[in-house]
Amino acid sequence: MTAKDTKRTSAPKPASGEFDESALFYHKYPRPGKLEIQATKPLGNQRDLALAYSPGVAAPCLAIRDNPDLAADYTGRANLVAVVSNGTAVLGLGNIGPLASKPVMEGKAVLFKKFAGIDVFDIEIDAPDVDRMVSVISALEPTFGGINLEDIKSPECFEVERRLREVMDIPVFHDDQHGTAIIVAAAILNGLELAGKDLAEAKIVTSGAGAAALACLNLLVTLGARRENIWVHDLEGLVYEGREVLMDEWKSIYAQPSDNRVLADSIHGADVFLGLSAAGVLKRELLVQMAERPLIMALANPSPEIMPDEARSARPDAMICTGRSDFPNQVNNVLCFPYIFRGALDCGARTINEEMKMAAVRAIAALAREEPSDIAARAYSGETPVFGPEYLIPSPFDQRLILRIAPAVAEAAAESGVARRPISDMGAYRDQLTRFVFRSGLIMKPLFAAAKQAAHKRVIFAEGEDERVLRAAQVLLEEGIAEPILIGRPAIIETRLARFGLKIRPGSDFEVINPEEDPRFRDFVDEYFAIVGRKGVIPEAARTIIRTNSTVIGALAVRRGEADALICGLEGRYARHLRDVSQIIGKAEGVIDYSALSLLISQRGATFFTDTYVSMTPTAEEIAETTIMAAQEIRRFGITPKAALVSHSNFGSRDSDSASKMRCALEIIRRQAPDLECDGEMHGDSAISELLRRRVMPDSTLTGEANLLVFPTLDAANITLGVVKTMTDALHVGPILLGTRLPAHILSPSVTSRGVVNMATLAVVEASFPA
C-alpha cells in the first residue's frame, strides 16, 4: 500500500451505482473536466494583443535569455507545478494507465489551486519504465517551478524521484511518499508527547513496506527515531537480516537481526503501530500487547488495519489515527503538500530537502496544539476538538495551515541554502498569505491597523452565546482590536468556550451582561420605558423586553456610554433589529433615513452595493444621502470611492420615473459632494466597463471601474448582491448600517466568525474616528 491510499479519503459512500452516476455527472457537466486556463492580463484591444504576443513578448524573452532567474518575474513559472503520473498505482485502482488516471491528476490540481493558489498542469505520460519517466519529466524543467510525482508504483517511484532530484534544479516531490510521511510524523510527535514518551526510545512496529511506509520511517529517523527500534513487516513477514524474498535496497535499511518472523512476534511493548497495509491486520489480541498509551496509525483504506471502535474497546488508552474522514485524526496529504510547494515556490527553492520536510512536520504538530479556528470547527459536526488523543493533527480545512507551513518551509529552505530568492521580510510574506486565506485581508488591513492604534473600544455583542461571537471575541482580544462585552448567560458561555477549545474566560478577559440577572436591570427598564413609553409599550412589557431582547440591552448600553459600538443580527429578522436600534440609538443629526452598505470581495477586487437592506423605494434625496454616506465609509478602507448610479436607463435612454429619480439624485450629489467621483444614470455593464461607458458617454465624469454601485430600489440592490455573491464566490463584508448616531451594525444570520471580526473592527474605527 502507498500513501495514495491515505490521502484521498471520504466517509463511506452511498450505493455504488448512485454514487458513480453522480461522479460521472459531476465530471461531465457543465463542461468536461475540473480545470480551465484563464488569462491574467487584459486582451481587450489591439495594443493588449501586441503586448501579450508579437512583438511585445520579445522584451521578456530576451531578458530571460540574459538572466534565467527573471522567468519568475515575467512568466507564471514560479507559481506553476506539474502533477505527473504514469498511472501505475492509482487510488487503489492499481495500474490503470496514464489516460485513465487523468481525473485523479485534475483533482490533485484543483487541491493545489484551492488550498494554496498554485497553478497546475496535469501531465499523464505513457512511460512505464524508469528511464523513460526520467527522460520525459526532466525535459519539462523549463516550464515548471516544481514537479509533483503522483501515483507511480513502488519501487520505481524511489528511483525516479532520486534520479530526477539529481538532474533537476527545481523541487521534485513524490507526494505519495513524503506527504504521508510528514503528516504521520506530526501525529507521532504529538501522540508521543501526550503519552510522555521520547521518539528516540519509542518502539515502532510497521505493517507495510511500500513507498509511504518507508518514507514515514526515513523521516522519523531524521527526526530522532532509532533504526534498532523499528520493526518492519510486509507480505513475507518481518524484514530481517539475511532475507532475500521481496527485498530491495530501500527496505533492507530496516532489516533486523532477529528470529522474529511475524507481527505477533514484534508487537509486544510497541509504542507506535504504523499500518500502511490491509484491513484487519492488527488483531485485538495483538493490540493488548502494546505499551501503555499506544499510538495506532491504522491507515489502510477504505478499511483500516483495525477499526477505531474495536481498538478503543481493547485498549481504552490508545490514540488512533486513520486515513478516513469519518473518524478523528485523519491522515490526509492535503494537510501539507499545497503549503510545502507554496513555501518552496515563493523562495525559489531548488529542491525540497529534509530540513524543509522537518519544518513542515513541526509546523503541523504545533498547529494542532493551538486553539482550533472557526474554519476548522465547521469541518466537524459535533463539539470542536482540542489538542488531545482525538485531535493529534489539524483538520484539512483549517486555513491556518498555509500560514504556518509555507513560512516554515521557506525559512528552512533559506537556512539550508537551497532558496534562490530567500524571503527577506517574513512578516510581509505572512501578511500576503493571510490575504490569500481570508480574502478580506487586503481590504480590511487599513481598518485593522487603525483599530489597533486606537484606544481600546468596547464592542457589545447581542448574541453573546453564539459560537461565532465567542470565536470573534478571542480574535479581537488576541489582536488587541477591541474589548468585547457579551450579552448572554455566563454558564452557557463558559460551557461553550470549553467545548470550542477557546481559552478566554468571562469576568477576567471580557465582560458579560446576564439578561437574567444584572444589577442594572432596573436602570435599563427605566431608560427603555422613557424612550418607548409613549409608543405603545407599557411598563410590564418594558421589563419583559429587557429580559428577553438582547439587541435592546446592547443598544441601551451604547446609548448609556457603557459600550462604544453594537453588533447584532446573527439571529432574527433584520427589520426587528433595525427597529430597536432606531428607537434607542437613533439617527445621526441631519440624516433623513438609515441605509445599508454591503461589500463584496472577489477576484476582481472590492465592490460596494447600496442600499441592500433598509429602504424599499428610496427617494432621490435619500439615494443622494446614501451615496454620500457610503462614500465616507468607503474612505475608511483606504479606497477612493467611484460611484455609479445604476438603472435600466443608460444616460437618458429611458424616461421612466426610476431613471428620472436617479438623475435627480446625481444633481443633488454634485451639489452636496462636488469632490465625489460619481455619474449616472447608467447600465450595470457601463458602471463596470469604462470602454462601454465611453462609447455612450465620452465625457462621463466617472473614470475607470466603479467600486460603489447605487441602486434605485432595495429589490434591485439586494437581488444583485445575492446573485453576484453566489456567481463569483465573493466574500461579503456587512451589511454596514449607515446613518446611526452611534456605531451599530446589524449582521445577517449567515455571517461567519471572520465576518463578525471584520464588522467589529469597522465599528471600533467608527467609534474612534467619527466621520
GROMACS .gro file of N, CA, C and O in nm, residues 17-89:
model
  292
   17GLY      N    1  -2.382   0.237  -0.753
   17GLY     CA    2  -2.444   0.286  -0.874
   17GLY      C    3  -2.483   0.432  -0.866
   17GLY      O    4  -2.450   0.511  -0.955
   18GLU      N    5  -2.550   0.470  -0.757
   18GLU     CA    6  -2.594   0.609  -0.739
   18GLU      C    7  -2.474   0.703  -0.729
   18GLU      O    8  -2.472   0.808  -0.792
   19PHE      N    9  -2.375   0.664  -0.649
   19PHE     CA   10  -2.258   0.749  -0.631
   19PHE      C   11  -2.179   0.764  -0.760
   19PHE      O   12  -2.136   0.873  -0.796
   20ASP      N   13  -2.162   0.653  -0.831
   20ASP     CA   14  -2.086   0.657  -0.956
   20ASP      C   15  -2.155   0.744  -1.059
   20ASP      O   16  -2.089   0.819  -1.133
   21GLU      N   17  -2.287   0.736  -1.066
   21GLU     CA   18  -2.360   0.822  -1.160
   21GLU      C   19  -2.341   0.969  -1.125
   21GLU      O   20  -2.324   1.054  -1.212
   22SER      N   21  -2.344   0.999  -0.996
   22SER     CA   22  -2.323   1.137  -0.953
   22SER      C   23  -2.183   1.184  -0.988
   22SER      O   24  -2.163   1.298  -1.032
   23ALA      N   25  -2.086   1.095  -0.969
   23ALA     CA   26  -1.948   1.131  -1.001
   23ALA      C   27  -1.930   1.156  -1.150
   23ALA      O   28  -1.861   1.250  -1.192
   24LEU      N   29  -1.991   1.073  -1.233
   24LEU     CA   30  -1.981   1.091  -1.377
   24LEU      C   31  -2.047   1.222  -1.420
   24LEU      O   32  -1.993   1.296  -1.504
   25PHE      N   33  -2.162   1.252  -1.362
   25PHE     CA   34  -2.231   1.376  -1.394
   25PHE      C   35  -2.146   1.496  -1.352
   25PHE      O   36  -2.130   1.594  -1.426
   26TYR      N   37  -2.088   1.486  -1.233
   26TYR     CA   38  -2.003   1.594  -1.180
   26TYR      C   39  -1.887   1.623  -1.274
   26TYR      O   40  -1.853   1.739  -1.298
   27HIS      N   41  -1.825   1.520  -1.327
   27HIS     CA   42  -1.708   1.539  -1.412
   27HIS      C   43  -1.745   1.584  -1.554
   27HIS      O   44  -1.661   1.642  -1.623
   28LYS      N   45  -1.868   1.562  -1.595
   28LYS     CA   46  -1.906   1.593  -1.733
   28LYS      C   47  -1.969   1.730  -1.748
   28LYS      O   48  -1.949   1.798  -1.851
   29TYR      N   49  -2.046   1.775  -1.648
   29TYR     CA   50  -2.123   1.899  -1.661
   29TYR      C   51  -2.075   2.004  -1.562
   29TYR      O   52  -2.028   1.971  -1.454
   30PRO      N   53  -2.088   2.134  -1.593
   30PRO     CA   54  -2.143   2.192  -1.717
   30PRO      C   55  -2.046   2.187  -1.833
   30PRO      O   56  -2.083   2.216  -1.946
   31ARG      N   57  -1.919   2.151  -1.805
   31ARG     CA   58  -1.823   2.126  -1.911
   31ARG      C   59  -1.731   2.016  -1.863
   31ARG      O   60  -1.705   2.003  -1.743
   32PRO      N   61  -1.679   1.933  -1.951
   32PRO     CA   62  -1.599   1.818  -1.908
   32PRO      C   63  -1.473   1.860  -1.833
   32PRO      O   64  -1.409   1.960  -1.865
   33GLY      N   65  -1.438   1.780  -1.733
   33GLY     CA   66  -1.316   1.803  -1.657
   33GLY      C   67  -1.334   1.900  -1.542
   33GLY      O   68  -1.444   1.952  -1.518
   34LYS      N   69  -1.224   1.924  -1.470
   34LYS     CA   70  -1.228   2.007  -1.350
   34LYS      C   71  -1.140   2.131  -1.359
   34LYS      O   72  -1.127   2.206  -1.263
   35LEU      N   73  -1.074   2.152  -1.474
   35LEU     CA   74  -0.979   2.261  -1.488
   35LEU      C   75  -1.006   2.345  -1.611
   35LEU      O   76  -1.067   2.298  -1.707
   36GLU      N   77  -0.959   2.468  -1.607
   36GLU     CA   78  -0.957   2.554  -1.724
   36GLU      C   79  -0.838   2.649  -1.712
   36GLU      O   80  -0.779   2.662  -1.605
   37ILE      N   81  -0.802   2.713  -1.821
   37ILE     CA   82  -0.695   2.812  -1.820
   37ILE      C   83  -0.756   2.949  -1.844
   37ILE      O   84  -0.838   2.966  -1.934
   38GLN      N   85  -0.716   3.045  -1.763
   38GLN     CA   86  -0.766   3.181  -1.777
   38GLN      C   87  -0.650   3.278  -1.794
   38GLN      O   88  -0.545   3.262  -1.731
   39ALA      N   89  -0.672   3.377  -1.877
   39ALA     CA   90  -0.571   3.481  -1.895
   39ALA      C   91  -0.566   3.570  -1.772
   39ALA      O   92  -0.669   3.601  -1.712
   40THR      N   93  -0.446   3.613  -1.735
   40THR     CA   94  -0.430   3.701  -1.620
   40THR      C   95  -0.405   3.845  -1.660
   40THR      O   96  -0.392   3.931  -1.574
   41LYS      N   97  -0.398   3.871  -1.789
   41LYS     CA   98  -0.377   4.006  -1.840
   41LYS      C   99  -0.492   4.043  -1.934
   41LYS      O  100  -0.553   3.955  -1.995
   42PRO      N  101  -0.523   4.171  -1.946
   42PRO     CA  102  -0.632   4.212  -2.037
   42PRO      C  103  -0.598   4.184  -2.182
   42PRO      O  104  -0.483   4.197  -2.224
   43LEU      N  105  -0.697   4.145  -2.258
   43LEU     CA  106  -0.682   4.120  -2.402
   43LEU      C  107  -0.799   4.184  -2.474
   43LEU      O  108  -0.867   4.120  -2.555
   44GLY      N  109  -0.822   4.313  -2.444
   44GLY     CA  110  -0.941   4.377  -2.495
   44GLY      C  111  -0.923   4.462  -2.619
   44GLY      O  112  -1.022   4.509  -2.676
   45ASN      N  113  -0.798   4.482  -2.664
   45ASN     CA  114  -0.778   4.566  -2.781
   45ASN      C  115  -0.648   4.525  -2.850
   45ASN      O  116  -0.576   4.436  -2.805
   46GLN      N  117  -0.618   4.594  -2.961
   46GLN     CA  118  -0.502   4.557  -3.040
   46GLN      C  119  -0.371   4.576  -2.962
   46GLN      O  120  -0.278   4.496  -2.975
   47ARG      N  121  -0.365   4.681  -2.881
   47ARG     CA  122  -0.243   4.703  -2.803
   47ARG      C  123  -0.219   4.590  -2.703
   47ARG      O  124  -0.106   4.544  -2.685
   48ASP      N  125  -0.328   4.546  -2.637
   48ASP     CA  126  -0.313   4.432  -2.544
   48ASP      C  127  -0.257   4.310  -2.616
   48ASP      O  128  -0.169   4.241  -2.565
   49LEU      N  129  -0.311   4.283  -2.736
   49LEU     CA  130  -0.263   4.168  -2.812
   49LEU      C  131  -0.117   4.183  -2.850
   49LEU      O  132  -0.038   4.087  -2.846
   50ALA      N  133  -0.078   4.304  -2.886
   50ALA     CA  134   0.062   4.328  -2.923
   50ALA      C  135   0.155   4.310  -2.804
   50ALA      O  136   0.268   4.260  -2.818
   51LEU      N  137   0.109   4.349  -2.685
   51LEU     CA  138   0.190   4.330  -2.566
   51LEU      C  139   0.196   4.184  -2.525
   51LEU      O  140   0.301   4.134  -2.480
   52ALA      N  141   0.083   4.115  -2.540
   52ALA     CA  142   0.076   3.975  -2.496
   52ALA      C  143   0.153   3.882  -2.587
   52ALA      O  144   0.210   3.782  -2.541
   53TYR      N  145   0.155   3.912  -2.716
   53TYR     CA  146   0.224   3.823  -2.810
   53TYR      C  147   0.323   3.907  -2.891
   53TYR      O  148   0.402   3.981  -2.836
   54SER      N  149   0.319   3.894  -3.019
   54SER     CA  150   0.416   3.966  -3.102
   54SER      C  151   0.369   4.111  -3.124
   54SER      O  152   0.250   4.134  -3.152
   55PRO      N  153   0.458   4.210  -3.110
   55PRO     CA  154   0.603   4.200  -3.084
   55PRO      C  155   0.641   4.210  -2.937
   55PRO      O  156   0.759   4.206  -2.902
   56GLY      N  157   0.539   4.227  -2.846
   56GLY     CA  158   0.569   4.256  -2.707
   56GLY      C  159   0.646   4.149  -2.633
   56GLY      O  160   0.723   4.180  -2.541
   57VAL      N  161   0.628   4.023  -2.674
   57VAL     CA  162   0.694   3.915  -2.600
   57VAL      C  163   0.846   3.917  -2.617
   57VAL      O  164   0.918   3.854  -2.540
   58ALA      N  165   0.895   3.988  -2.716
   58ALA     CA  166   1.040   3.988  -2.740
   58ALA      C  167   1.116   4.040  -2.619
   58ALA      O  168   1.222   3.986  -2.583
   59ALA      N  169   1.065   4.144  -2.556
   59ALA     CA  170   1.137   4.206  -2.444
   59ALA      C  171   1.157   4.108  -2.328
   59ALA      O  172   1.270   4.089  -2.280
   60PRO      N  173   1.050   4.043  -2.277
   60PRO     CA  174   1.075   3.947  -2.169
   60PRO      C  175   1.155   3.825  -2.213
   60PRO      O  176   1.232   3.771  -2.134
   61CYS      N  177   1.137   3.782  -2.336
   61CYS     CA  178   1.214   3.667  -2.385
   61CYS      C  179   1.364   3.697  -2.378
   61CYS      O  180   1.444   3.615  -2.330
   62LEU      N  181   1.405   3.814  -2.425
   62LEU     CA  182   1.547   3.850  -2.426
   62LEU      C  183   1.598   3.871  -2.283
   62LEU      O  184   1.713   3.837  -2.252
   63ALA      N  185   1.513   3.927  -2.199
   63ALA     CA  186   1.554   3.947  -2.060
   63ALA      C  187   1.580   3.814  -1.991
   63ALA      O  188   1.677   3.799  -1.916
   64ILE      N  189   1.493   3.714  -2.017
   64ILE     CA  190   1.511   3.582  -1.956
   64ILE      C  191   1.631   3.511  -2.015
   64ILE      O  192   1.704   3.439  -1.945
   65ARG      N  193   1.654   3.531  -2.146
   65ARG     CA  194   1.773   3.471  -2.207
   65ARG      C  195   1.899   3.519  -2.137
   65ARG      O  196   1.991   3.440  -2.108
   66ASP      N  197   1.904   3.646  -2.105
   66ASP     CA  198   2.022   3.703  -2.042
   66ASP      C  199   2.030   3.671  -1.893
   66ASP      O  200   2.140   3.666  -1.836
   67ASN      N  201   1.915   3.652  -1.829
   67ASN     CA  202   1.912   3.620  -1.686
   67ASN      C  203   1.795   3.526  -1.660
   67ASN      O  204   1.682   3.570  -1.640
   68PRO      N  205   1.818   3.394  -1.659
   68PRO     CA  206   1.709   3.298  -1.644
   68PRO      C  207   1.624   3.318  -1.519
   68PRO      O  208   1.506   3.282  -1.519
   69ASP      N  209   1.681   3.376  -1.413
   69ASP     CA  210   1.603   3.396  -1.291
   69ASP      C  211   1.487   3.492  -1.313
   69ASP      O  212   1.390   3.493  -1.236
   70LEU      N  213   1.493   3.575  -1.418
   70LEU     CA  214   1.384   3.669  -1.445
   70LEU      C  215   1.257   3.601  -1.495
   70LEU      O  216   1.153   3.666  -1.506
   71ALA      N  217   1.266   3.472  -1.524
   71ALA     CA  218   1.143   3.398  -1.560
   71ALA      C  219   1.041   3.407  -1.448
   71ALA      O  220   0.919   3.404  -1.473
   72ALA      N  221   1.088   3.418  -1.325
   72ALA     CA  222   0.997   3.432  -1.211
   72ALA      C  223   0.924   3.565  -1.212
   72ALA      O  224   0.815   3.578  -1.156
   73ASP      N  225   0.982   3.667  -1.277
   73ASP     CA  226   0.921   3.799  -1.283
   73ASP      C  227   0.827   3.816  -1.402
   73ASP      O  228   0.727   3.887  -1.394
   74TYR      N  229   0.860   3.753  -1.514
   74TYR     CA  230   0.790   3.781  -1.639
   74TYR      C  231   0.700   3.667  -1.688
   74TYR      O  232   0.632   3.683  -1.788
   75THR      N  233   0.701   3.553  -1.619
   75THR     CA  234   0.614   3.441  -1.657
   75THR      C  235   0.548   3.383  -1.534
   75THR      O  236   0.581   3.419  -1.421
   76GLY      N  237   0.458   3.289  -1.555
   76GLY     CA  238   0.391   3.222  -1.444
   76GLY      C  239   0.466   3.102  -1.390
   76GLY      O  240   0.413   3.030  -1.306
   77ARG      N  241   0.590   3.082  -1.435
   77ARG     CA  242   0.664   2.960  -1.397
   77ARG      C  243   0.679   2.945  -1.246
   77ARG      O  244   0.670   2.834  -1.193
   78ALA      N  245   0.702   3.054  -1.175
   78ALA     CA  246   0.726   3.046  -1.031
   78ALA      C  247   0.603   3.007  -0.952
   78ALA      O  248   0.613   2.983  -0.831
   79ASN      N  249   0.489   3.002  -1.017
   79ASN     CA  250   0.367   2.958  -0.948
   79ASN      C  251   0.302   2.842  -1.022
   79ASN      O  252   0.183   2.817  -1.009
   80LEU      N  253   0.382   2.768  -1.097
   80LEU     CA  254   0.328   2.661  -1.181
   80LEU      C  255   0.395   2.528  -1.146
   80LEU      O  256   0.517   2.517  -1.145
   81VAL      N  257   0.312   2.430  -1.116
   81VAL     CA  258   0.359   2.296  -1.079
   81VAL      C  259   0.303   2.194  -1.178
   81VAL      O  260   0.189   2.208  -1.223
   82ALA      N  261   0.383   2.094  -1.210
   82ALA     CA  262   0.336   1.982  -1.292
   82ALA      C  263   0.299   1.866  -1.200
   82ALA      O  264   0.381   1.824  -1.117
   83VAL      N  265   0.177   1.818  -1.210
   83VAL     CA  266   0.138   1.694  -1.143
   83VAL      C  267   0.153   1.583  -1.248
   83VAL      O  268   0.079   1.579  -1.346
   84VAL      N  269   0.252   1.495  -1.228
   84VAL     CA  270   0.293   1.399  -1.330
   84VAL      C  271   0.267   1.257  -1.282
   84VAL      O  272   0.303   1.222  -1.169
   85SER      N  273   0.207   1.176  -1.368
   85SER     CA  274   0.182   1.036  -1.334
   85SER      C  275   0.190   0.949  -1.458
   85SER      O  276   0.161   0.995  -1.569
   86ASN      N  277   0.229   0.824  -1.437
   86ASN     CA  278   0.218   0.725  -1.545
   86ASN      C  279   0.103   0.629  -1.519
   86ASN      O  280   0.085   0.532  -1.592
   87GLY      N  281   0.026   0.654  -1.414
   87GLY     CA  282  -0.095   0.576  -1.389
   87GLY      C  283  -0.072   0.433  -1.345
   87GLY      O  284  -0.160   0.349  -1.362
   88THR      N  285   0.043   0.405  -1.285
   88THR     CA  286   0.072   0.266  -1.248
   88THR      C  287   0.026   0.229  -1.108
   88THR      O  288   0.031   0.110  -1.073
   89ALA      N  289  -0.018   0.325  -1.028
   89ALA     CA  290  -0.063   0.293  -0.892
   89ALA      C  291  -0.167   0.396  -0.850
   89ALA      O  292  -0.140   0.482  -0.766
   0.00000   0.00000   0.00000
